[in-house]
CSV table of C-alpha atoms and ligand atoms in Angstrom, one decimal:
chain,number,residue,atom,x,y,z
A,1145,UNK,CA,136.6,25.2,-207.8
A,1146,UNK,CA,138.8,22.0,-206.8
A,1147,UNK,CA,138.5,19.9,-204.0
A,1148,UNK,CA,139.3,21.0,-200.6
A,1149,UNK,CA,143.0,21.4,-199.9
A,1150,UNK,CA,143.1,19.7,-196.6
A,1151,UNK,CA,145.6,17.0,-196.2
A,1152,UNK,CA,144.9,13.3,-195.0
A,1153,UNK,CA,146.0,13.7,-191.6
A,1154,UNK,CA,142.8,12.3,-190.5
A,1155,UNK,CA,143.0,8.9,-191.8
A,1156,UNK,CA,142.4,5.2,-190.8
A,1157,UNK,CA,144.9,3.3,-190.8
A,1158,UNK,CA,144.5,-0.7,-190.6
A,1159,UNK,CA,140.9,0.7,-189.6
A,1160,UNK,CA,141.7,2.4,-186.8
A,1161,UNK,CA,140.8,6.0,-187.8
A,1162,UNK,CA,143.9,8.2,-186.9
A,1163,UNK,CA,145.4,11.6,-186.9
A,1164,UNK,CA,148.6,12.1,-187.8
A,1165,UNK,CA,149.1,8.1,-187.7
A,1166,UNK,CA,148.1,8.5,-183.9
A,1167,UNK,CA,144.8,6.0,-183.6
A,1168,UNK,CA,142.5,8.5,-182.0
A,1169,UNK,CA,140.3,5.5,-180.4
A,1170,UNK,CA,144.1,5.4,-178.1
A,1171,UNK,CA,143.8,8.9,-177.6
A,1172,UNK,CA,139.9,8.6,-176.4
A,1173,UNK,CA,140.8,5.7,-174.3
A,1174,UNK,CA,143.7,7.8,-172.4
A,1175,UNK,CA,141.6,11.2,-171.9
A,1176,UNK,CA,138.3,10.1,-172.0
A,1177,UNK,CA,135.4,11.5,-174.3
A,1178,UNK,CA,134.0,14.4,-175.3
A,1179,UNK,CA,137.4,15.2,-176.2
A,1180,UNK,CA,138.4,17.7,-179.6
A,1181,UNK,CA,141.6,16.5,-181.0
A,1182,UNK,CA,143.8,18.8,-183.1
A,1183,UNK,CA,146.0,18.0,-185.8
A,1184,UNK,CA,148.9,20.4,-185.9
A,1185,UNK,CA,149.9,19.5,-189.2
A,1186,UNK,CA,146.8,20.9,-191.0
A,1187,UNK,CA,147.2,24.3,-189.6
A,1188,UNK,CA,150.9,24.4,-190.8
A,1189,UNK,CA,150.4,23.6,-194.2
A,1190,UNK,CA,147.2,25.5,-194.6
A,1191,UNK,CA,148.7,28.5,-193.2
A,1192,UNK,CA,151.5,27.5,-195.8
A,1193,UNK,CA,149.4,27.4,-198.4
A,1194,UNK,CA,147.3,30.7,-197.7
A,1195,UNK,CA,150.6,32.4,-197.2
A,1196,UNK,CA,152.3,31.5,-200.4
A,1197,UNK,CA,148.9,31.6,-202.5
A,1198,UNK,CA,150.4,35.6,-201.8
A,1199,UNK,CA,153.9,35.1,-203.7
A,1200,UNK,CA,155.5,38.5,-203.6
A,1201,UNK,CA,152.1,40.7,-202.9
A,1202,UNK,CA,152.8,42.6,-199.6
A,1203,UNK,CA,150.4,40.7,-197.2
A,1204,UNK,CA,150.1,40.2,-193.2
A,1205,UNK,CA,147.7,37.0,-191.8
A,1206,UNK,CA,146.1,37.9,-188.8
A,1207,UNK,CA,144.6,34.6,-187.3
A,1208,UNK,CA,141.0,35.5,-185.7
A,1209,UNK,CA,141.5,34.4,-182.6
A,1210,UNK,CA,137.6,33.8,-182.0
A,1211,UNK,CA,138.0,30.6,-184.1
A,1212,UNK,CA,139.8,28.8,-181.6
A,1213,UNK,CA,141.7,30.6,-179.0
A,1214,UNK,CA,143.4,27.5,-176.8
A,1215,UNK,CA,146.4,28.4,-175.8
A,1216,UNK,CA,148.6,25.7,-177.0
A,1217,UNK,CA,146.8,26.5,-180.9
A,1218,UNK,CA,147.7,30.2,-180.7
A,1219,UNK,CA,150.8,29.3,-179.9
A,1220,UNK,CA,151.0,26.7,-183.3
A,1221,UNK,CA,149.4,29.8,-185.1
A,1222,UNK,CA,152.3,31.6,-184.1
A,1223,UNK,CA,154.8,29.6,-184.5
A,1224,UNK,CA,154.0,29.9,-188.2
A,1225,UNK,CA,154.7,33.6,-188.4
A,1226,UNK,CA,150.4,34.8,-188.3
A,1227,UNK,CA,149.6,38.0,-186.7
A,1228,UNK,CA,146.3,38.2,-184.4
A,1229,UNK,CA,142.8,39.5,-184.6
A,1230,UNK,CA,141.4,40.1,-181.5
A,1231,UNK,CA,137.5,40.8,-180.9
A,1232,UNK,CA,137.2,41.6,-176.9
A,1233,UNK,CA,139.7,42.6,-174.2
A,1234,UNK,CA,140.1,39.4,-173.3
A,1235,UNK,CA,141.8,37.6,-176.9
A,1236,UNK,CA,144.1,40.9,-176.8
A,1237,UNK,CA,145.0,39.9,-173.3
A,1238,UNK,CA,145.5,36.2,-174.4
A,1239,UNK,CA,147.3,37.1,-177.4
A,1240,UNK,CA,150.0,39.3,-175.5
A,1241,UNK,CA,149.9,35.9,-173.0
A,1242,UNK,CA,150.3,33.8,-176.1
A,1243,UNK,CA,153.7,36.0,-176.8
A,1244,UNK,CA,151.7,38.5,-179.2
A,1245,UNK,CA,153.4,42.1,-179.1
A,1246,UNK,CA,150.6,44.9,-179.4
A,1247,UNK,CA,151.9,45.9,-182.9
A,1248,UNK,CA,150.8,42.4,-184.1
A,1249,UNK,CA,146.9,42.5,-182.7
A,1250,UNK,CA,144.4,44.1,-184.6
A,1251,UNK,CA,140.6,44.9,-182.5
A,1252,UNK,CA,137.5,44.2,-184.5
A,1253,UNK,CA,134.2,44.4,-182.6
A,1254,UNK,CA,130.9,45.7,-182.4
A,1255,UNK,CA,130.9,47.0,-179.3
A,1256,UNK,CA,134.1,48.0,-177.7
A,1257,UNK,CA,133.7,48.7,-174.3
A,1258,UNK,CA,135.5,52.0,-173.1
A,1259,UNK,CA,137.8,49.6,-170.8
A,1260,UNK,CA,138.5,47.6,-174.1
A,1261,UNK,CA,139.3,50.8,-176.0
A,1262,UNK,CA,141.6,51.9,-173.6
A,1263,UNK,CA,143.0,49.0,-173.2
A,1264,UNK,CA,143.6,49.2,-176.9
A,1265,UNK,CA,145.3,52.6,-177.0
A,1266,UNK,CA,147.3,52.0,-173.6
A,1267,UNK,CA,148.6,49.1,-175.7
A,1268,UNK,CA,149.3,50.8,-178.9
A,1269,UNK,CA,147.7,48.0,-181.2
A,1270,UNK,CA,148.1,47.8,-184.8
A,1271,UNK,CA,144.5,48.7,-185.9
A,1272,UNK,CA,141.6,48.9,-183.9
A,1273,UNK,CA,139.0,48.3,-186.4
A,1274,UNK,CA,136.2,51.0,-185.6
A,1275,UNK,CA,132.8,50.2,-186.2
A,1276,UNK,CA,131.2,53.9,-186.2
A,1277,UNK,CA,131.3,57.8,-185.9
A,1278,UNK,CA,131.0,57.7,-182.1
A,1279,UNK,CA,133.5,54.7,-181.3
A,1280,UNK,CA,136.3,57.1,-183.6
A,1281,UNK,CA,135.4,60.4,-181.6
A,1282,UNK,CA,135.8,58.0,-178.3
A,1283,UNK,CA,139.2,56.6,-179.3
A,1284,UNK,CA,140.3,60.2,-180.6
A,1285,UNK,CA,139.2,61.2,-177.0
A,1286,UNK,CA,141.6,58.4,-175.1
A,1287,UNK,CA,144.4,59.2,-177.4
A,1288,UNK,CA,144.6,62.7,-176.6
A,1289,UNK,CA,144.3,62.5,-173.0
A,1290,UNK,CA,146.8,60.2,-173.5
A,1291,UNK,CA,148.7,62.5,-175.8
A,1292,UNK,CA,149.2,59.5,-178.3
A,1293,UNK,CA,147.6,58.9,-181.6
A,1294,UNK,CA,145.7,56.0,-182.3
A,1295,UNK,CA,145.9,53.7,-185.4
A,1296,UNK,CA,142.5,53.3,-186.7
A,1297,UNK,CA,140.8,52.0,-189.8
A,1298,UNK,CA,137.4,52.0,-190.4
A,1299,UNK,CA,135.0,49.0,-191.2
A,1300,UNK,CA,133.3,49.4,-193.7
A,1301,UNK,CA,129.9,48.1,-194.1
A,1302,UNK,CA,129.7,47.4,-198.5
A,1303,UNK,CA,126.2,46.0,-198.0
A,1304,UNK,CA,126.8,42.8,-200.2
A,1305,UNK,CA,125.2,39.7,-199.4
A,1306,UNK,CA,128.3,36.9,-198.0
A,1307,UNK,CA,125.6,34.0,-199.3
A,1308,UNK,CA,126.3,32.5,-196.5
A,1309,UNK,CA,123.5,31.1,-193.2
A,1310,UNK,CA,122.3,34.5,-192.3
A,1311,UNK,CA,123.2,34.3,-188.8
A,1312,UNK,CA,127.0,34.4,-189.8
A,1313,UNK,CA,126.2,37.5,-192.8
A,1314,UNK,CA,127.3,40.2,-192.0
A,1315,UNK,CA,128.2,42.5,-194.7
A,1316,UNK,CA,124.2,43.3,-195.1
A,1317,UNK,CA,122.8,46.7,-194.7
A,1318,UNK,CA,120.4,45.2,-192.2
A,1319,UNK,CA,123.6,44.0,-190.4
A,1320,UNK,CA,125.2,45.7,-187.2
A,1321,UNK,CA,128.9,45.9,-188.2
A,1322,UNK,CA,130.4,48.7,-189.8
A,1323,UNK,CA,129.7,52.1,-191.4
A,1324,UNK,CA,127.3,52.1,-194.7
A,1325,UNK,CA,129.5,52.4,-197.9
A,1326,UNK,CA,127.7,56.1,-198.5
A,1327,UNK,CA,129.1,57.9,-195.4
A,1328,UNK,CA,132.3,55.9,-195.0
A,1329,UNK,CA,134.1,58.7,-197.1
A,1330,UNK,CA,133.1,61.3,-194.9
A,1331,UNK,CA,133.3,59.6,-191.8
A,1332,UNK,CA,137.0,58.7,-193.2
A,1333,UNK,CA,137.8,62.3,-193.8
A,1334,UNK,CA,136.9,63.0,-190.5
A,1335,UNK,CA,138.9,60.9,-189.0
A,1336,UNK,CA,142.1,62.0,-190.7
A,1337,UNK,CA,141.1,65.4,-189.2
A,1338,UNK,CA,141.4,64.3,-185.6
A,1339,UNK,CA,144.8,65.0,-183.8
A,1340,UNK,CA,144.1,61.8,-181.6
A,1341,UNK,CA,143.2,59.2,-184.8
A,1342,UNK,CA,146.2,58.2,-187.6
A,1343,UNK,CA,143.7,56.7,-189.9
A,1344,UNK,CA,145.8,53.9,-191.4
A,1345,UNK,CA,143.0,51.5,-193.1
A,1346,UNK,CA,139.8,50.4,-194.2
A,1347,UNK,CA,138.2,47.4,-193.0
A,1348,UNK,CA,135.5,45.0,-194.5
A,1349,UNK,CA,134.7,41.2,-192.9
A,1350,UNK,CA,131.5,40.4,-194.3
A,1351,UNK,CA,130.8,37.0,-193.3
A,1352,UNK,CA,132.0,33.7,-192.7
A,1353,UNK,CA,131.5,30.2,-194.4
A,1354,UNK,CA,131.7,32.0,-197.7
A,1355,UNK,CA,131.9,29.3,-200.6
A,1356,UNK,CA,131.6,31.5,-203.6
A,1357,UNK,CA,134.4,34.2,-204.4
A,1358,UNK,CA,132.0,37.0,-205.8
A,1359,UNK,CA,131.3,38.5,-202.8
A,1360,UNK,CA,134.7,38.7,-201.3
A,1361,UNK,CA,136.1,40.0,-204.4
A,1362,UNK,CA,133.8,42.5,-204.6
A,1363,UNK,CA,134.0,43.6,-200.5
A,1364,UNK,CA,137.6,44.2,-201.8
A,1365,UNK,CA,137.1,45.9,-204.8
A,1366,UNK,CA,134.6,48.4,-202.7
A,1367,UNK,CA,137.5,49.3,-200.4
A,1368,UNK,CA,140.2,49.2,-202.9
A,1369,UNK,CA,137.5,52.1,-205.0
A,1370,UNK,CA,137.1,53.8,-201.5
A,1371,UNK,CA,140.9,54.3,-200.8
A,1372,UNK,CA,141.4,55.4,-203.9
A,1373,UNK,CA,139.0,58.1,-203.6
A,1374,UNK,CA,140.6,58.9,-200.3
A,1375,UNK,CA,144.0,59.4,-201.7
A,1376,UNK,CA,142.2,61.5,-204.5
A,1377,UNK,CA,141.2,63.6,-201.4
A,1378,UNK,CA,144.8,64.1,-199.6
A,1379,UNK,CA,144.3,61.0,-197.5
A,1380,UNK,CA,146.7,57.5,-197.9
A,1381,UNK,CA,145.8,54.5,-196.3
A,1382,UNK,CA,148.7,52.1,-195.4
A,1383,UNK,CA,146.2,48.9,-195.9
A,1384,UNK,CA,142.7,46.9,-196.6
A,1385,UNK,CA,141.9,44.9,-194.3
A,1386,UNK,CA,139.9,42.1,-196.2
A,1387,UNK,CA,138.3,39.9,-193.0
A,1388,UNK,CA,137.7,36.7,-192.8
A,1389,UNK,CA,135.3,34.3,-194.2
A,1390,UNK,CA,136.8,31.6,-196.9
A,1391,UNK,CA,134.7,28.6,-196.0
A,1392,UNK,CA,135.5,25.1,-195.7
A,1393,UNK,CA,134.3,22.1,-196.8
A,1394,UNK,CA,131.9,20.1,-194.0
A,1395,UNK,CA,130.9,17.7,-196.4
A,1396,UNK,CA,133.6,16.9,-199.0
A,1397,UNK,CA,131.9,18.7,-201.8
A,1398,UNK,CA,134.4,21.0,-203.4
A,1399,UNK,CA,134.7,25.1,-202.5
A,1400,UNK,CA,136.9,27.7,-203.7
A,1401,UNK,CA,140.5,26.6,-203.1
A,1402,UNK,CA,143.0,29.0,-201.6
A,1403,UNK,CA,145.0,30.1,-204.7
A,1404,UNK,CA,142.0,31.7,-206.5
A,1405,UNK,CA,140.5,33.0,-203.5
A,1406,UNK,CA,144.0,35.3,-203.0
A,1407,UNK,CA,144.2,35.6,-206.7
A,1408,UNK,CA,140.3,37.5,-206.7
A,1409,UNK,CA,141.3,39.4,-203.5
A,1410,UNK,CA,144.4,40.9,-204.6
A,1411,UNK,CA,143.4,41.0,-208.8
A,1412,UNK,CA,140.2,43.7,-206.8
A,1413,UNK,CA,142.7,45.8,-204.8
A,1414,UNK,CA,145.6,45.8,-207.4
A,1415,UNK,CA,145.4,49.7,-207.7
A,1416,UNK,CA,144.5,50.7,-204.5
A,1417,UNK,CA,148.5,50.0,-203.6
A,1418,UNK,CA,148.0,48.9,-199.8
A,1419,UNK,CA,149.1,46.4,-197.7
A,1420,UNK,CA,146.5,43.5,-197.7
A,1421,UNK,CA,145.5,42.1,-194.2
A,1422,UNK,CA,143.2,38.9,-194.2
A,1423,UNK,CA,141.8,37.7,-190.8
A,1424,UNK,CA,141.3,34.1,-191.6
A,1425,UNK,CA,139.9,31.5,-188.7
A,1426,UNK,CA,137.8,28.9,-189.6
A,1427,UNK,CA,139.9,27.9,-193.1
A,1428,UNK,CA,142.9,27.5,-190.8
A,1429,UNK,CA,141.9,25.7,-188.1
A,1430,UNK,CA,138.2,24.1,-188.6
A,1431,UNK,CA,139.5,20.9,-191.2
A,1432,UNK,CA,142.5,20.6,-188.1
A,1433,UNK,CA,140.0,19.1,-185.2
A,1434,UNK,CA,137.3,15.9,-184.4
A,1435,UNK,CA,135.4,15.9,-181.7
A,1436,UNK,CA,135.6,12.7,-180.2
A,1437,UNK,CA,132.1,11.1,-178.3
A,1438,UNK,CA,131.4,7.8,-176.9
A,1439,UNK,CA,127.9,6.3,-177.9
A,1440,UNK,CA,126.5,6.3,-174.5
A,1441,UNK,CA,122.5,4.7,-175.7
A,1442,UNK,CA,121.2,3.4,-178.8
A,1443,UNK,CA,117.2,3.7,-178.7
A,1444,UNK,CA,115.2,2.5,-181.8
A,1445,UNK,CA,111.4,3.9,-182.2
A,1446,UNK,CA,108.4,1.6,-182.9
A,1447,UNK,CA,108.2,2.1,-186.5
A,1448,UNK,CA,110.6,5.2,-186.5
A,1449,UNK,CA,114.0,6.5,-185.9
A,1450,UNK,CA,117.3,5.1,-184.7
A,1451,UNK,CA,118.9,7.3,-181.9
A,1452,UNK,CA,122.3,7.1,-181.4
A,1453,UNK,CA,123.3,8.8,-178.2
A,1454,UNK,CA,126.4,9.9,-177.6
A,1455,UNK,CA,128.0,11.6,-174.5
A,1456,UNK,CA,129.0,14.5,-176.8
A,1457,UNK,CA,126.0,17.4,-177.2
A,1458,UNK,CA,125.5,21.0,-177.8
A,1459,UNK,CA,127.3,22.1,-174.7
A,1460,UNK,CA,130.7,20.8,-176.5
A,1461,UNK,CA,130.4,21.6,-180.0
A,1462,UNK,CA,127.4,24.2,-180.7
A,1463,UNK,CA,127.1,24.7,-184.6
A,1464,UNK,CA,124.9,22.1,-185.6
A,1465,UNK,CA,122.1,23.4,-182.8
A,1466,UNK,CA,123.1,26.7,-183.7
A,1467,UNK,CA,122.9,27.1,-187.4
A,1468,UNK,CA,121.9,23.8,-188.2
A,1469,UNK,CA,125.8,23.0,-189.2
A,1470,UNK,CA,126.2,19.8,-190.7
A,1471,UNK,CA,129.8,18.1,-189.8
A,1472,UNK,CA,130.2,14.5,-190.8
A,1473,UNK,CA,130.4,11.8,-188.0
A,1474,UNK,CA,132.9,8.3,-188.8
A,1475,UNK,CA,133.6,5.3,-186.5
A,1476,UNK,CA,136.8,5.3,-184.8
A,1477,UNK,CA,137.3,1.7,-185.4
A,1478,UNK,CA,135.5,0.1,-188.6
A,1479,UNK,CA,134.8,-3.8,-188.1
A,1480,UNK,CA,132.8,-4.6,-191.0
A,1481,UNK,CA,129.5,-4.1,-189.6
A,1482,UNK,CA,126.8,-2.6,-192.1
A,1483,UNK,CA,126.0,0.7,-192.0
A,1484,UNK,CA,122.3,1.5,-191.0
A,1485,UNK,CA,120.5,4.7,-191.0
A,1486,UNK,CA,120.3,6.8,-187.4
A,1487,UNK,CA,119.8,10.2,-185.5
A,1488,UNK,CA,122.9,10.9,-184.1
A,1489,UNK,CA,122.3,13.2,-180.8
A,1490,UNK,CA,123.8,14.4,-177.6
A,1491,UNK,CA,122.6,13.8,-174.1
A,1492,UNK,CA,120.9,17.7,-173.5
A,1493,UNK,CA,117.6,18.0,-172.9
A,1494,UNK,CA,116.5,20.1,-175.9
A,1495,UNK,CA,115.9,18.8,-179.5
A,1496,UNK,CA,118.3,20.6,-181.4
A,1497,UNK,CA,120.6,18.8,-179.8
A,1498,UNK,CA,121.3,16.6,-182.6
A,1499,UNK,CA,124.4,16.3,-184.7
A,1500,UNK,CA,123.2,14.9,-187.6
A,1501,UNK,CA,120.1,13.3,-189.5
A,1502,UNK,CA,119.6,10.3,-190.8
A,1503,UNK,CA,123.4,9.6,-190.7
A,1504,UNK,CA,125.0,6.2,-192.2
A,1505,UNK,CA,127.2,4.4,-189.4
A,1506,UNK,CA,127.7,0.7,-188.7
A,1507,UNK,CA,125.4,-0.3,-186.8
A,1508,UNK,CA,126.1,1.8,-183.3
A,1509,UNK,CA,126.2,0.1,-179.9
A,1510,UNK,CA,127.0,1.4,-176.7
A,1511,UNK,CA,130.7,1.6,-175.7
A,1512,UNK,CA,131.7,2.6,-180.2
A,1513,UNK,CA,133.3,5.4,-180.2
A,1514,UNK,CA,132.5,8.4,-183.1
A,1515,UNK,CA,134.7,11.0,-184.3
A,1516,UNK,CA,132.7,14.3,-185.7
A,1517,UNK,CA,135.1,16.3,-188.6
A,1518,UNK,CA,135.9,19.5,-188.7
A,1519,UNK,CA,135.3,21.1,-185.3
A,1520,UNK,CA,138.4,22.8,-185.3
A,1521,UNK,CA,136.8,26.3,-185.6
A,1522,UNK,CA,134.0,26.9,-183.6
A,1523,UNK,CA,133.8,24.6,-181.3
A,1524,UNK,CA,136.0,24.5,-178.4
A,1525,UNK,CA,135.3,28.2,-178.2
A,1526,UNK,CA,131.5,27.9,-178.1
A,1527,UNK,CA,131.5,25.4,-175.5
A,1528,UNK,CA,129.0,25.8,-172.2
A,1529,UNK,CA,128.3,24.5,-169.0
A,1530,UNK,CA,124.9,24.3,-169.9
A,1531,UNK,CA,123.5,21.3,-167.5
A,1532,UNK,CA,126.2,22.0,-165.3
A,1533,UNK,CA,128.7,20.0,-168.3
A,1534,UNK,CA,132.5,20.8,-167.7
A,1535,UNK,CA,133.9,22.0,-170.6
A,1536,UNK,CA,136.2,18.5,-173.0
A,1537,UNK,CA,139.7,18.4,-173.0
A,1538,UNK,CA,141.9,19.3,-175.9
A,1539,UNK,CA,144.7,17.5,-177.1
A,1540,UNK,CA,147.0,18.5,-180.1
A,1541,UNK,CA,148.8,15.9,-182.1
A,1542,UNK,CA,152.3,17.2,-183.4
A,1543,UNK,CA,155.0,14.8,-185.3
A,1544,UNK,CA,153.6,11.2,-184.4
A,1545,UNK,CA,152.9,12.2,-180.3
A,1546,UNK,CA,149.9,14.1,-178.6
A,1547,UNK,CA,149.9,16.2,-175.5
A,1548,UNK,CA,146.7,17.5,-173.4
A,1549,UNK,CA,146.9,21.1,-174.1
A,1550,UNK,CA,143.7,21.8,-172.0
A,1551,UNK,CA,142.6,19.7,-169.2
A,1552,UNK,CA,139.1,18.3,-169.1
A,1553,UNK,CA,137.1,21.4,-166.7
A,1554,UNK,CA,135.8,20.0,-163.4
A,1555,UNK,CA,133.1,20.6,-161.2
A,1556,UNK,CA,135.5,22.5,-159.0
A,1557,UNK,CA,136.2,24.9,-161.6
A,1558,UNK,CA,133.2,26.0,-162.5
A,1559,UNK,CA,132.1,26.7,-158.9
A,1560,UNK,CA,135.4,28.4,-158.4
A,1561,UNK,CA,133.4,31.4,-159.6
A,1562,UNK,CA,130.5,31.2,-157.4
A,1563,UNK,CA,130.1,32.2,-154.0
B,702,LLP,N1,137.3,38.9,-188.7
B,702,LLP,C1,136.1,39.3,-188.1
B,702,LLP,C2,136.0,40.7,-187.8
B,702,LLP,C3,135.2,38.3,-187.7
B,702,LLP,O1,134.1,38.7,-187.1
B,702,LLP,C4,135.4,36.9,-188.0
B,702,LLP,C5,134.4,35.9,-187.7
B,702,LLP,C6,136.6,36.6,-188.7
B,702,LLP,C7,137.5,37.6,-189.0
B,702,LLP,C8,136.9,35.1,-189.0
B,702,LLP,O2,136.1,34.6,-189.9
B,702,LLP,P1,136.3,33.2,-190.5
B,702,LLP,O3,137.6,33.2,-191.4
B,702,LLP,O4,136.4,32.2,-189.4
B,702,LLP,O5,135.1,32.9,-191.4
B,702,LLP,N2,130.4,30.9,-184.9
B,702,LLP,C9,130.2,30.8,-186.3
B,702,LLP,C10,131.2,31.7,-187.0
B,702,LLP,C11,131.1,33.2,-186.6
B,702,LLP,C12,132.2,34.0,-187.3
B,702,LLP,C13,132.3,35.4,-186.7
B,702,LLP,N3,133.2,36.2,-187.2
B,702,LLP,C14,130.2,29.4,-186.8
B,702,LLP,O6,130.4,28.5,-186.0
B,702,LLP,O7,130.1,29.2,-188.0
């Protein structure tokens, strides 16, 4: 365990808290608040990082588009040389927008759609990851009406426990995803049977957050034992395809860092001799992005709590209402005043709207302005219009300058769907 191996791109600087030396209270002030900021230059040397934790092991990084799919960041993850993971019709179709070939997207989901599934086959992806029995007899069935053969792998449902918050678990027996461990050999067999499928992996994602190695080392070692038995039966997988799910740290505290997390992965598979894909999002992108909020109201109880209002909520950046996420919240500009206890919240109408708990802040008043740390992941891409609230801007900071790479969503735009 050792410290997180983000960078200090988010920094203050003469007290002005900055990213990439740009003073983010300049950025707010030019685009307005909510607003998620982006710091290119922690996705490039984490992807760095995750990419040479690998050395010479044969290894392909397929970025899950789900954790932040803006257009101008999939480009960035790009740029770096990572593949895709796609989990709907519509990342596939952005990736291929994005610049994405179809041999660089693999499909994960629970429920493909048949459009999605032809879509997929049409497209010859890399792998789409099937979930079950009947979604491998479907794609079988598209392929050879097609008269092509699918790439498929299977995911692989090892029932181990992800310790992570149990909505974001998924490697559980009581889970949805995947095939149970004790028919995924037969199920496999089957598939390598079918004139349609070429069964080229196994699959395993089993949760996301994941702080302690044991479980992703031993989702690994499960497929590594199952495509060994496979071979033992006449049938070679080209690769295991390891998921997601290294977490980051929201509150500073330390987590697995990146080297030992690659070197437990690829000590599991060792013998299996496969390719191994990872389909990392949050560790990439979450320590990369603030949200950036205006404190709009500061209201103090009789006797009680301190609410700081800000004109950020749950419609911009989800995961604290969700799964009761905690993400730390700093001043943009520090000024000496003493810190006092508050309720940090957002302006919807429901009570988990709250971003964090008895926080420490100097002393809020209206007009301060509040960054909250490591939204990169999961939160753009969660956004609502919940209260009729257009979706914030995004800007990216690269080398010293930022650009807008999504406009702030107006009014217009969201009844440009509605008759
Ligand atoms: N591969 C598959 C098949 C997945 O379902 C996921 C995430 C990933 C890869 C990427 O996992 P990561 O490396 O980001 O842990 N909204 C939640 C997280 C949901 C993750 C869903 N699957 C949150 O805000 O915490």
């Amino acid at each position: 365990m050792t410290r997180p191996s983000s960078t200090n791109v988010f920094d203050y600087t003469q007290d002005r808290f900055a990213c990439d030396g740009v003073p983010l209270g300049d950025v707010a002030a030019a685009v307005g608040t909510p607003c998620y900021v982006y710091g290119a230059r922690v996705v490039r040397e984490r992807y760095r990082a995750l990419d040479e934790a690998f050395g010479a092991v044969p290894h392909a990084l397929h970025y899950a588009l789900k954790a932040n799919s803006t257009m101008g960041v999939v480009r960035l993850v790009r740029s770096l040389g990572a593949q895709v993971d796609a989990n709907s019709g519509g990342e596939i179709e952005l990736a291929l927008r994005a610049g994405y070939a179809p041999s660089q997207v693999v499909f994960t989901g629970v429920g493909k759609t048949p459009a999605e599934l032809e879509q997929a086959v049409r497209l010859g992806v890399r792998t789409i990851n099937a979930e079950s029995p009947g979604e491998l007899a479907r794609i079988d069935e598209i392929a050879r009406a097609r008269g092509a053969r699918a790439r498929v792998a299977l995911r692989v449902n090892p029932d181990i426990d992800a310790r992570s918050h149990p909505h974001i678990s998924t490697g559980l027996r009581r889970n949805k995803f995947g095939v149970a461990l004790e028919s995924a050999f037969d199920v496999c067999l089957d598939a390598a049977r079918r004139p349609g499928l070429h069964l080229v992996g196994l699959h395993a994602h089993i949760g996301s957050q994941i702080t302690t190695l044991e479980p992703l080392a031993g989702a690994a070692a499960t497929l590594a034992a199952l495509a060994r038995r496979l071979a033992g039966a006449g049938v070679q997988v080209e690769h295991l395809d390891l998921g997601g799910g290294l977490g980051v740290s929201y509150d500073g505290g330390p987590v697995p860092d990146v080297a030992a997390y690659v070197s437990a992965l690829v000590e599991a598979t060792r013998d299996a001799g496969c390719l191994l894909i990872l389909e990392p999002g949050r560790w990439l992108v979450a320590p990369a992005g603030v949200l950036l909020a205006t404190v709009v109201d500061v209201k103090v109880h009789p006797g009680g709590r301190r609410f700081v209002v800000l004109d950020a909520g749950m419609t911009d950046l989800l995961r604290p209402a969700l799964y009761s996420a905690f993400h730390r919240i700093v001043p943009l500009q520090r000024d000496g005043r003493p810190d006092v206890a508050c309720d940090v919240v957002g302006p919807v109408c429901e009570s988990s709207d709250t971003f964090g708990v008895d926080r420490q802040l100097p002393d809020p008043a209206p007009g301060d302005r509040v960054a909250v740390l490591d939204t990169g992941a999961y939160g753009a891409v969660m956004a609502s219009n919940y209260n009729r609230r257009v979706t914030p801007p995004e800007v990216l900071v690269d080398g010293g300058r930022w650009e807008i790479i999504r406009r702030r969503q107006t009014l217009d735009d969201m009844l440009a769907c509605e008759s």
